[in-house]
Amino acid sequence: MARVVVNVMPKAEILDPQGQAIVGALGRLGHTGISDVRQGKRFELEVDDSISDSALAEIAESLLANTVIEDWSVTREPE
Amino acid sequence: MARVVVNVMPKAEILDPQGQAIVGALGRLGHTGISDVRQGKRFELEVDDSISDSALAEIAESLLANTVIEDWSVTREPE
């Protein structure tokens, strides 16, 4: 078994209202020095060692991310 | 400016129905070899270099995560 992390983030050119809401809240709470926040998703998958990188890419692209508005990346965690 | 990543994941003892739905969908789509999926959140913050680790921890704990049901971690990305 191995752990794979898939990160899914809104594309840079896509507005991220959740992230902007967090920036606003940080300002109201007195936290200065944070100029931008983007909110995305993190998936942690427990996979068999036999699973291929291409299978993981297909899962990320077809099921976990909406590639119209989101970018994704797959990382195998060190054992 | 530096980039900070905050990962927020459901605690291990908390059920994750979104992750379980993904496991089910993977099976129906013919992807074998994935035994568990946990879905969490990833925040990417653009911060001043002056911001302290303790300020980042407070932001993660008080605003980004619900510490009753979620664990969080803060990572400074390499420049």
Coordinates of N, CA, C and O in Angstrom, one line a residue:
Chain A
M1 N 0.9 -1.2 0.0 CA 0.0 0.0 0.0 C 0.9 1.2 0.0 O 1.9 1.3 0.6
A2 N 0.4 2.2 -0.6 CA 1.1 3.5 -0.7 C 0.1 4.6 -0.6 O -1.1 4.4 -0.9
R3 N 0.5 5.8 -0.2 CA -0.4 6.9 -0.2 C -0.1 7.9 -1.3 O 1.1 8.2 -1.6
V4 N -1.1 8.3 -2.0 CA -1.0 9.2 -3.1 C -1.8 10.5 -2.7 O -3.0 10.3 -2.2
V5 N -1.3 11.6 -2.9 CA -2.0 12.9 -2.7 C -2.4 13.5 -4.0 O -1.5 13.7 -4.9
V6 N -3.6 13.9 -4.2 CA -4.1 14.6 -5.4 C -4.5 16.0 -4.9 O -5.4 16.1 -4.1
N7 N -3.9 17.1 -5.4 CA -4.2 18.4 -5.1 C -5.0 19.0 -6.3 O -4.6 18.9 -7.4
V8 N -6.1 19.6 -6.0 CA -7.0 20.2 -7.0 C -7.2 21.7 -6.6 O -7.7 22.0 -5.5
M9 N -6.7 22.6 -7.5 CA -6.8 24.0 -7.1 C -7.5 24.7 -8.3 O -7.4 24.4 -9.4
P10 N -8.3 25.8 -7.9 CA -8.9 26.6 -9.0 C -7.8 27.2 -9.9 O -6.7 27.6 -9.4
K11 N -8.0 27.2 -11.2 CA -7.0 27.8 -12.2 C -6.8 29.2 -11.8 O -7.6 29.9 -11.3
A12 N -5.6 29.7 -12.1 CA -5.2 31.1 -11.8 C -6.1 32.1 -12.3 O -6.4 33.1 -11.6
E13 N -6.7 31.9 -13.5 CA -7.6 32.9 -14.1 C -9.0 32.8 -13.6 O -9.8 33.6 -14.0
I14 N -9.3 31.8 -12.7 CA -10.7 31.7 -12.2 C -10.8 32.4 -10.9 O -10.0 32.2 -10.0
L15 N -11.9 33.2 -10.8 CA -12.1 33.8 -9.5 C -12.4 32.8 -8.4 O -13.0 31.7 -8.7
D16 N -11.9 33.1 -7.2 CA -12.1 32.1 -6.1 C -12.8 32.8 -5.0 O -12.1 33.4 -4.1
P17 N -14.1 32.9 -5.0 CA -14.8 33.7 -4.0 C -14.6 33.1 -2.5 O -14.6 33.9 -1.6
Q18 N -14.4 31.8 -2.4 CA -14.1 31.3 -1.0 C -12.8 31.9 -0.5 O -12.7 32.3 0.6
G19 N -11.8 31.9 -1.4 CA -10.5 32.4 -1.0 C -10.6 33.9 -0.6 O -10.0 34.4 0.4
Q20 N -11.4 34.6 -1.5 CA -11.5 36.1 -1.2 C -12.2 36.3 0.1 O -11.9 37.3 0.8
A21 N -13.2 35.5 0.4 CA -13.9 35.6 1.7 C -12.9 35.4 2.9 O -13.0 36.1 3.9
I22 N -12.0 34.5 2.7 CA -11.0 34.3 3.8 C -10.1 35.5 3.9 O -9.8 35.9 5.0
V23 N -9.7 36.0 2.8 CA -8.8 37.3 2.8 C -9.5 38.4 3.6 O -9.0 39.0 4.5
G24 N -10.8 38.5 3.3 CA -11.6 39.6 4.0 C -11.7 39.3 5.5 O -11.6 40.2 6.3
A25 N -12.0 38.0 5.8 CA -12.1 37.7 7.3 C -10.8 37.9 8.0 O -10.8 38.3 9.1
L26 N -9.7 37.5 7.4 CA -8.4 37.7 8.0 C -8.2 39.2 8.3 O -7.7 39.6 9.4
G27 N -8.5 40.1 7.4 CA -8.4 41.5 7.6 C -9.2 42.0 8.8 O -8.8 42.7 9.7
R28 N -10.5 41.5 8.9 CA -11.4 41.9 10.0 C -10.9 41.4 11.3 O -11.1 42.0 12.4
L29 N -10.2 40.2 11.3 CA -9.7 39.6 12.5 C -8.3 40.2 12.9 O -7.8 39.8 13.9
G30 N -7.8 41.1 12.1 CA -6.6 41.8 12.5 C -5.3 41.1 12.1 O -4.2 41.4 12.5
H31 N -5.4 40.1 11.2 CA -4.3 39.4 10.7 C -3.8 40.2 9.4 O -4.5 40.1 8.4
T32 N -2.7 40.8 9.5 CA -2.2 41.5 8.3 C -1.1 40.7 7.7 O -0.6 39.7 8.2
G33 N -0.7 41.1 6.5 CA 0.4 40.4 5.8 C 0.0 39.3 4.9 O 0.8 38.6 4.4
I34 N -1.3 39.0 4.7 CA -1.8 38.0 3.8 C -2.5 38.6 2.7 O -3.5 39.2 2.8
S35 N -1.9 38.5 1.5 CA -2.4 39.3 0.3 C -3.4 38.5 -0.5 O -4.2 39.0 -1.2
D36 N -3.3 37.1 -0.5 CA -4.2 36.3 -1.3 C -4.3 35.0 -0.7 O -3.4 34.4 -0.1
V37 N -5.5 34.4 -0.9 CA -5.8 33.0 -0.4 C -6.5 32.3 -1.6 O -7.5 32.9 -2.2
R38 N -6.1 31.1 -1.9 CA -6.9 30.3 -2.9 C -7.3 29.0 -2.1 O -6.4 28.4 -1.4
Q39 N -8.5 28.6 -2.3 CA -9.0 27.4 -1.6 C -9.2 26.3 -2.7 O -9.9 26.5 -3.7
G40 N -8.6 25.2 -2.4 CA -8.8 24.0 -3.3 C -9.0 22.8 -2.4 O -9.4 22.9 -1.3
K41 N -8.8 21.6 -3.1 CA -9.1 20.4 -2.4 C -7.9 19.5 -2.4 O -7.0 19.6 -3.2
R42 N -7.8 18.7 -1.3 CA -6.7 17.7 -1.2 C -7.4 16.4 -1.0 O -8.2 16.2 -0.1
F43 N -7.0 15.4 -1.8 CA -7.4 14.0 -1.7 C -6.3 13.2 -1.3 O -5.2 13.2 -1.9
E44 N -6.5 12.3 -0.2 CA -5.4 11.3 0.1 C -6.0 10.0 -0.2 O -7.0 9.5 0.3
L45 N -5.3 9.3 -1.1 CA -5.7 8.0 -1.6 C -4.8 6.9 -1.1 O -3.6 7.1 -1.1
E46 N -5.4 5.8 -0.6 CA -4.6 4.6 -0.2 C -4.7 3.7 -1.4 O -5.7 3.2 -1.7
V47 N -3.5 3.4 -2.0 CA -3.5 2.7 -3.3 C -2.6 1.5 -3.2 O -1.6 1.5 -2.4
D48 N -2.9 0.5 -4.0 CA -2.0 -0.7 -4.2 C -0.7 -0.2 -4.8 O -0.7 0.8 -5.6
D49 N 0.4 -0.8 -4.5 CA 1.7 -0.4 -5.2 C 1.6 -0.6 -6.7 O 2.4 0.0 -7.4
S50 N 0.7 -1.5 -7.1 CA 0.7 -1.8 -8.6 C 0.1 -0.7 -9.4 O 0.2 -0.7 -10.6
I51 N -0.6 0.3 -8.8 CA -1.3 1.3 -9.6 C -0.3 2.2 -10.4 O 0.7 2.6 -9.8
S52 N -0.7 2.4 -11.6 CA 0.3 3.2 -12.5 C 0.0 4.7 -12.4 O -1.1 5.1 -12.0
D53 N 1.0 5.4 -12.8 CA 0.9 6.9 -12.8 C -0.2 7.3 -13.8 O -0.9 8.3 -13.5
S54 N -0.3 6.6 -14.9 CA -1.3 7.0 -15.9 C -2.7 6.7 -15.3 O -3.7 7.5 -15.6
A55 N -2.9 5.6 -14.5 CA -4.2 5.4 -13.9 C -4.6 6.5 -12.9 O -5.7 7.0 -12.9
L56 N -3.6 6.9 -12.2 CA -3.8 8.0 -11.2 C -4.1 9.3 -11.9 O -5.0 10.1 -11.4
A57 N -3.4 9.6 -13.0 CA -3.7 10.8 -13.7 C -5.1 10.8 -14.3 O -5.8 11.8 -14.2
E58 N -5.6 9.6 -14.8 CA -6.9 9.5 -15.3 C -8.0 9.7 -14.2 O -9.0 10.4 -14.4
I59 N -7.7 9.2 -13.0 CA -8.6 9.4 -11.9 C -8.7 10.8 -11.5 O -9.8 11.4 -11.3
A60 N -7.5 11.5 -11.4 CA -7.5 12.9 -11.0 C -8.3 13.7 -12.0 O -9.1 14.6 -11.7
E61 N -8.0 13.4 -13.3 CA -8.6 14.3 -14.4 C -10.0 14.0 -14.6 O -10.8 15.0 -14.9
S62 N -10.5 12.8 -14.5 CA -11.9 12.5 -14.8 C -12.8 12.5 -13.6 O -14.0 12.8 -13.8
L63 N -12.3 12.3 -12.4 CA -13.2 12.2 -11.3 C -13.0 13.2 -10.2 O -13.9 13.8 -9.7
L64 N -11.7 13.6 -10.0 CA -11.5 14.5 -8.8 C -11.5 15.9 -9.2 O -11.8 16.8 -8.3
A65 N -11.1 16.3 -10.4 CA -11.0 17.7 -10.8 C -12.0 18.0 -11.9 O -12.3 17.1 -12.7
N66 N -12.4 19.2 -11.9 CA -13.2 19.7 -13.1 C -12.2 20.5 -13.9 O -11.8 21.7 -13.5
T67 N -11.7 19.9 -15.0 CA -10.5 20.5 -15.6 C -10.9 21.8 -16.4 O -10.0 22.5 -16.9
V68 N -12.2 22.1 -16.5 CA -12.5 23.4 -17.1 C -12.1 24.6 -16.2 O -11.6 25.6 -16.6
I69 N -12.2 24.4 -14.9 CA -11.9 25.5 -13.9 C -10.8 25.1 -12.9 O -10.4 26.0 -12.1
E70 N -10.3 23.9 -12.9 CA -9.4 23.5 -11.9 C -8.1 22.8 -12.5 O -8.2 22.1 -13.5
D71 N -7.0 23.0 -11.9 CA -5.8 22.3 -12.1 C -5.6 21.2 -11.1 O -6.0 21.4 -9.9
W72 N -4.9 20.2 -11.5 CA -4.6 19.1 -10.5 C -3.2 18.6 -10.6 O -2.5 18.9 -11.5
S73 N -2.7 18.0 -9.5 CA -1.4 17.4 -9.5 C -1.5 16.2 -8.6 O -2.2 16.1 -7.6
V74 N -0.7 15.2 -9.0 CA -0.6 13.9 -8.3 C 0.8 13.8 -7.7 O 1.8 14.0 -8.4
T75 N 0.9 13.4 -6.4 CA 2.1 13.2 -5.7 C 2.1 11.9 -5.0 O 1.2 11.7 -4.2
R76 N 3.1 11.1 -5.2 CA 3.2 9.9 -4.4 C 4.0 10.2 -3.1 O 5.1 10.8 -3.2
E77 N 3.4 10.0 -2.0 CA 4.1 10.3 -0.7 C 5.2 9.3 -0.5 O 5.1 8.1 -0.8
P78 N 6.3 9.7 0.1 CA 7.4 8.8 0.5 C 6.8 7.8 1.5 O 6.0 8.2 2.3
E79 N 7.3 6.6 1.4 CA 6.8 5.5 2.3 C 7.2 5.8 3.7 O 8.2 6.3 4.1
Chain B
M1 N 7.5 38.3 -0.5 CA 6.3 37.4 -0.5 C 6.7 36.0 -0.5 O 7.7 35.6 -1.1
A2 N 5.9 35.2 0.2 CA 6.2 33.7 0.2 C 4.8 33.0 0.1 O 3.8 33.6 0.3
R3 N 4.9 31.8 -0.3 CA 3.7 31.0 -0.4 C 3.7 30.0 0.8 O 4.6 29.3 1.1
V4 N 2.5 29.9 1.4 CA 2.3 29.0 2.5 C 1.1 28.1 2.2 O 0.1 28.6 1.6
V5 N 1.3 26.8 2.4 CA 0.2 25.9 2.2 C -0.4 25.4 3.5 O 0.4 25.0 4.4
V6 N -1.7 25.5 3.6 CA -2.3 24.9 4.8 C -3.2 23.7 4.3 O -4.1 23.9 3.5
N7 N -2.9 22.6 4.8 CA -3.8 21.4 4.5 C -4.7 21.1 5.7 O -4.2 21.1 6.9
V8 N -5.9 20.9 5.4 CA -6.9 20.6 6.4 C -7.6 19.3 6.0 O -8.2 19.2 5.0
M9 N -7.5 18.3 6.9 CA -8.0 17.0 6.6 C -8.9 16.5 7.7 O -8.7 16.8 8.9
P10 N -10.0 15.7 7.4 CA -10.8 15.2 8.5 C -10.0 14.3 9.4 O -9.1 13.5 8.9
K11 N -10.2 14.3 10.7 CA -9.5 13.5 11.6 C -9.7 12.0 11.2 O -10.8 11.6 10.7
A12 N -8.7 11.2 11.6 CA -8.8 9.8 11.2 C -10.0 9.1 11.8 O -10.6 8.2 11.1
E13 N -10.5 9.5 12.9 CA -11.6 8.8 13.5 C -13.0 9.4 13.1 O -14.0 8.9 13.5
I14 N -12.9 10.4 12.2 CA -14.2 11.0 11.7 C -14.5 10.3 10.3 O -13.7 10.2 9.5
L15 N -15.8 9.9 10.2 CA -16.3 9.4 8.9 C -16.1 10.5 7.8 O -16.4 11.7 8.1
D16 N -15.8 10.1 6.6 CA -15.6 11.0 5.5 C -16.5 10.5 4.4 O -16.1 9.8 3.5
P17 N -17.8 11.0 4.4 CA -18.7 10.5 3.4 C -18.3 10.9 1.9 O -18.6 10.1 1.0
Q18 N -17.7 12.0 1.8 CA -17.3 12.4 0.4 C -16.2 11.5 -0.1 O -16.3 11.0 -1.2
G19 N -15.3 11.2 0.8 CA -14.2 10.2 0.4 C -14.8 8.9 0.1 O -14.4 8.2 -0.9
Q20 N -15.7 8.4 0.9 CA -16.4 7.1 0.6 C -17.1 7.1 -0.7 O -17.2 6.1 -1.4
A21 N -17.8 8.2 -1.0 CA -18.5 8.3 -2.3 C -17.5 8.2 -3.4 O -17.8 7.5 -4.5
I22 N -16.3 8.7 -3.3 CA -15.3 8.6 -4.4 C -14.8 7.2 -4.5 O -14.7 6.7 -5.6
V23 N -14.6 6.5 -3.4 CA -14.2 5.1 -3.4 C -15.3 4.3 -4.2 O -14.9 3.5 -5.1
G24 N -16.5 4.5 -3.9 CA -17.6 3.8 -4.6 C -17.6 4.1 -6.1 O -17.8 3.2 -6.9
A25 N -17.4 5.4 -6.4 CA -17.4 5.8 -7.8 C -16.3 5.2 -8.6 O -16.4 4.7 -9.7
L26 N -15.1 5.1 -7.9 CA -13.9 4.5 -8.6 C -14.2 3.0 -8.9 O -13.9 2.5 -10.0
G27 N -14.9 2.3 -8.0 CA -15.2 0.9 -8.2 C -16.1 0.8 -9.4 O -15.9 -0.1 -10.3
R28 N -17.1 1.6 -9.5 CA -18.1 1.5 -10.6 C -17.5 1.9 -11.9 O -17.9 1.4 -12.9
L29 N -16.5 2.7 -11.9 CA -15.8 3.1 -13.1 C -14.7 2.2 -13.5 O -14.0 2.4 -14.5
G30 N -14.5 1.1 -12.7 CA -13.5 0.1 -13.1 C -12.1 0.3 -12.6 O -11.2 -0.4 -13.0
H31 N -11.9 1.3 -11.8 CA -10.6 1.6 -11.2 C -10.4 0.7 -10.0 O -11.0 1.0 -8.9
T32 N -9.5 -0.3 -10.0 CA -9.3 -1.1 -8.9 C -8.0 -0.7 -8.2 O -7.2 0.1 -8.8
G33 N -7.8 -1.2 -7.0 CA -6.5 -0.9 -6.3 C -6.5 0.3 -5.4 O -5.5 0.7 -4.9
I34 N -7.7 0.9 -5.3 CA -7.8 2.1 -4.4 C -8.7 1.7 -3.2 O -9.9 1.5 -3.4
S35 N -8.1 1.6 -2.0 CA -8.8 1.1 -0.9 C -9.5 2.2 0.0 O -10.4 1.9 0.7
D36 N -8.9 3.4 -0.1 CA -9.5 4.4 0.8 C -9.2 5.8 0.2 O -8.2 6.0 -0.5
V37 N -10.2 6.7 0.3 CA -10.0 8.1 -0.1 C -10.5 9.0 1.0 O -11.5 8.7 1.6
R38 N -9.7 10.0 1.4 CA -10.1 11.0 2.3 C -10.1 12.3 1.6 O -9.1 12.7 0.9
Q39 N -11.1 13.1 1.7 CA -11.2 14.4 1.1 C -11.0 15.5 2.1 O -11.7 15.6 3.1
G40 N -10.1 16.4 1.8 CA -9.9 17.6 2.7 C -9.7 18.8 1.9 O -10.1 18.9 0.7
K41 N -9.2 19.9 2.5 CA -9.0 21.1 1.9 C -7.6 21.6 1.8 O -6.8 21.2 2.7
R42 N -7.2 22.3 0.8 CA -5.9 22.9 0.6 C -6.0 24.4 0.4 O -6.7 24.8 -0.5
F43 N -5.3 25.1 1.2 CA -5.3 26.6 1.1 C -3.9 27.0 0.7 O -3.0 26.6 1.3
E44 N -3.9 27.9 -0.3 CA -2.6 28.5 -0.7 C -2.6 30.0 -0.3 O -3.5 30.7 -0.9
L45 N -1.7 30.4 0.6 CA -1.7 31.8 1.0 C -0.5 32.5 0.5 O 0.6 31.9 0.5
E46 N -0.7 33.7 0.0 CA 0.5 34.6 -0.3 C 0.7 35.5 0.9 O -0.2 36.3 1.2
V47 N 1.8 35.3 1.5 CA 2.1 36.1 2.8 C 3.4 36.9 2.7 O 4.3 36.6 1.9
D48 N 3.4 37.9 3.5 CA 4.6 38.7 3.7 C 5.7 37.8 4.3 O 5.3 36.9 5.1
D49 N 6.9 38.1 4.0 CA 8.0 37.3 4.7 C 8.0 37.5 6.2 O 8.6 36.7 6.9
S50 N 7.4 38.6 6.6 CA 7.5 38.9 8.1 C 6.6 38.1 8.9 O 6.7 38.1 10.1
I51 N 5.6 37.3 8.3 CA 4.6 36.7 9.1 C 5.2 35.5 9.8 O 6.1 34.8 9.3
S52 N 4.8 35.4 11.1 CA 5.4 34.4 12.0 C 4.7 33.0 11.9 O 3.6 32.9 11.5
D53 N 5.5 32.0 12.2 CA 4.8 30.6 12.3 C 3.7 30.6 13.2 O 2.7 29.9 13.0
S54 N 3.8 31.3 14.3 CA 2.7 31.3 15.3 C 1.4 32.0 14.8 O 0.3 31.5 15.0
A55 N 1.6 33.0 14.0 CA 0.5 33.7 13.4 C -0.2 32.8 12.4 O -1.4 32.7 12.3
L56 N 0.6 32.1 11.6 CA 0.1 31.1 10.6 C -0.7 30.0 11.3 O -1.8 29.5 10.9
A57 N -0.1 29.5 12.4 CA -0.8 28.4 13.2 C -2.1 28.9 13.7 O -3.1 28.2 13.7
E58 N -2.2 30.2 14.2 CA -3.4 30.7 14.7 C -4.5 30.8 13.6 O -5.7 30.5 13.8
I59 N -4.0 31.3 12.5 CA -5.0 31.4 11.3 C -5.5 30.0 10.9 O -6.7 29.8 10.7
A60 N -4.6 29.0 10.9 CA -5.1 27.7 10.5 C -6.1 27.1 11.5 O -7.1 26.6 11.2
E61 N -5.7 27.3 12.8 CA -6.5 26.7 13.8 C -7.9 27.4 14.0 O -8.9 26.8 14.3
S62 N -7.8 28.8 13.9 CA -9.1 29.5 14.3 C -10.0 29.7 13.1 O -11.2 29.9 13.2
L63 N -9.4 29.8 11.9 CA -10.2 30.2 10.7 C -10.3 29.2 9.7 O -11.4 29.0 9.1
L64 N -9.3 28.4 9.4 CA -9.3 27.5 8.3 C -9.8 26.1 8.6 O -10.4 25.4 7.8
A65 N -9.5 25.7 9.8 CA -9.9 24.3 10.2 C -10.9 24.4 11.3 O -11.0 25.3 12.1
N66 N -11.8 23.3 11.4 CA -12.7 23.1 12.5 C -12.0 22.0 13.3 O -12.0 20.8 12.9
T67 N -11.3 22.4 14.4 CA -10.4 21.5 15.1 C -11.2 20.4 15.8 O -10.6 19.4 16.3
V68 N -12.5 20.5 15.9 CA -13.3 19.4 16.5 C -13.2 18.1 15.6 O -13.1 17.0 16.1
I69 N -13.2 18.4 14.3 CA -13.3 17.2 13.3 C -12.2 17.2 12.3 O -12.1 16.3 11.6
E70 N -11.3 18.2 12.4 CA -10.3 18.3 11.3 C -8.9 18.5 11.9 O -8.7 19.2 12.9
D71 N -7.9 17.9 11.3 CA -6.5 18.2 11.6 C -6.0 19.2 10.5 O -6.4 19.2 9.4
W72 N -4.9 20.0 10.9 CA -4.4 20.9 9.9 C -2.9 20.9 10.0 O -2.3 20.4 11.0
S73 N -2.2 21.3 8.9 CA -0.8 21.4 8.9 C -0.4 22.6 8.1 O -1.1 22.9 7.1
V74 N 0.7 23.3 8.4 CA 1.1 24.5 7.7 C 2.5 24.2 7.1 O 3.4 23.6 7.9
T75 N 2.7 24.5 5.9 CA 4.0 24.2 5.2 C 4.4 25.5 4.5 O 3.6 26.0 3.7
R76 N 5.6 26.0 4.7 CA 6.1 27.1 3.8 C 6.7 26.5 2.6 O 7.6 25.6 2.7
E77 N 6.2 26.9 1.5 CA 6.8 26.4 0.2 C 8.2 27.0 0.0 O 8.4 28.1 0.3
P78 N 9.1 26.2 -0.6 CA 10.4 26.7 -1.0 C 10.2 27.9 -2.0 O 9.3 27.8 -2.8
E79 N 11.1 28.9 -1.9 CA 10.9 30.1 -2.8 C 11.1 29.6 -4.2 O 12.0 28.9 -4.6

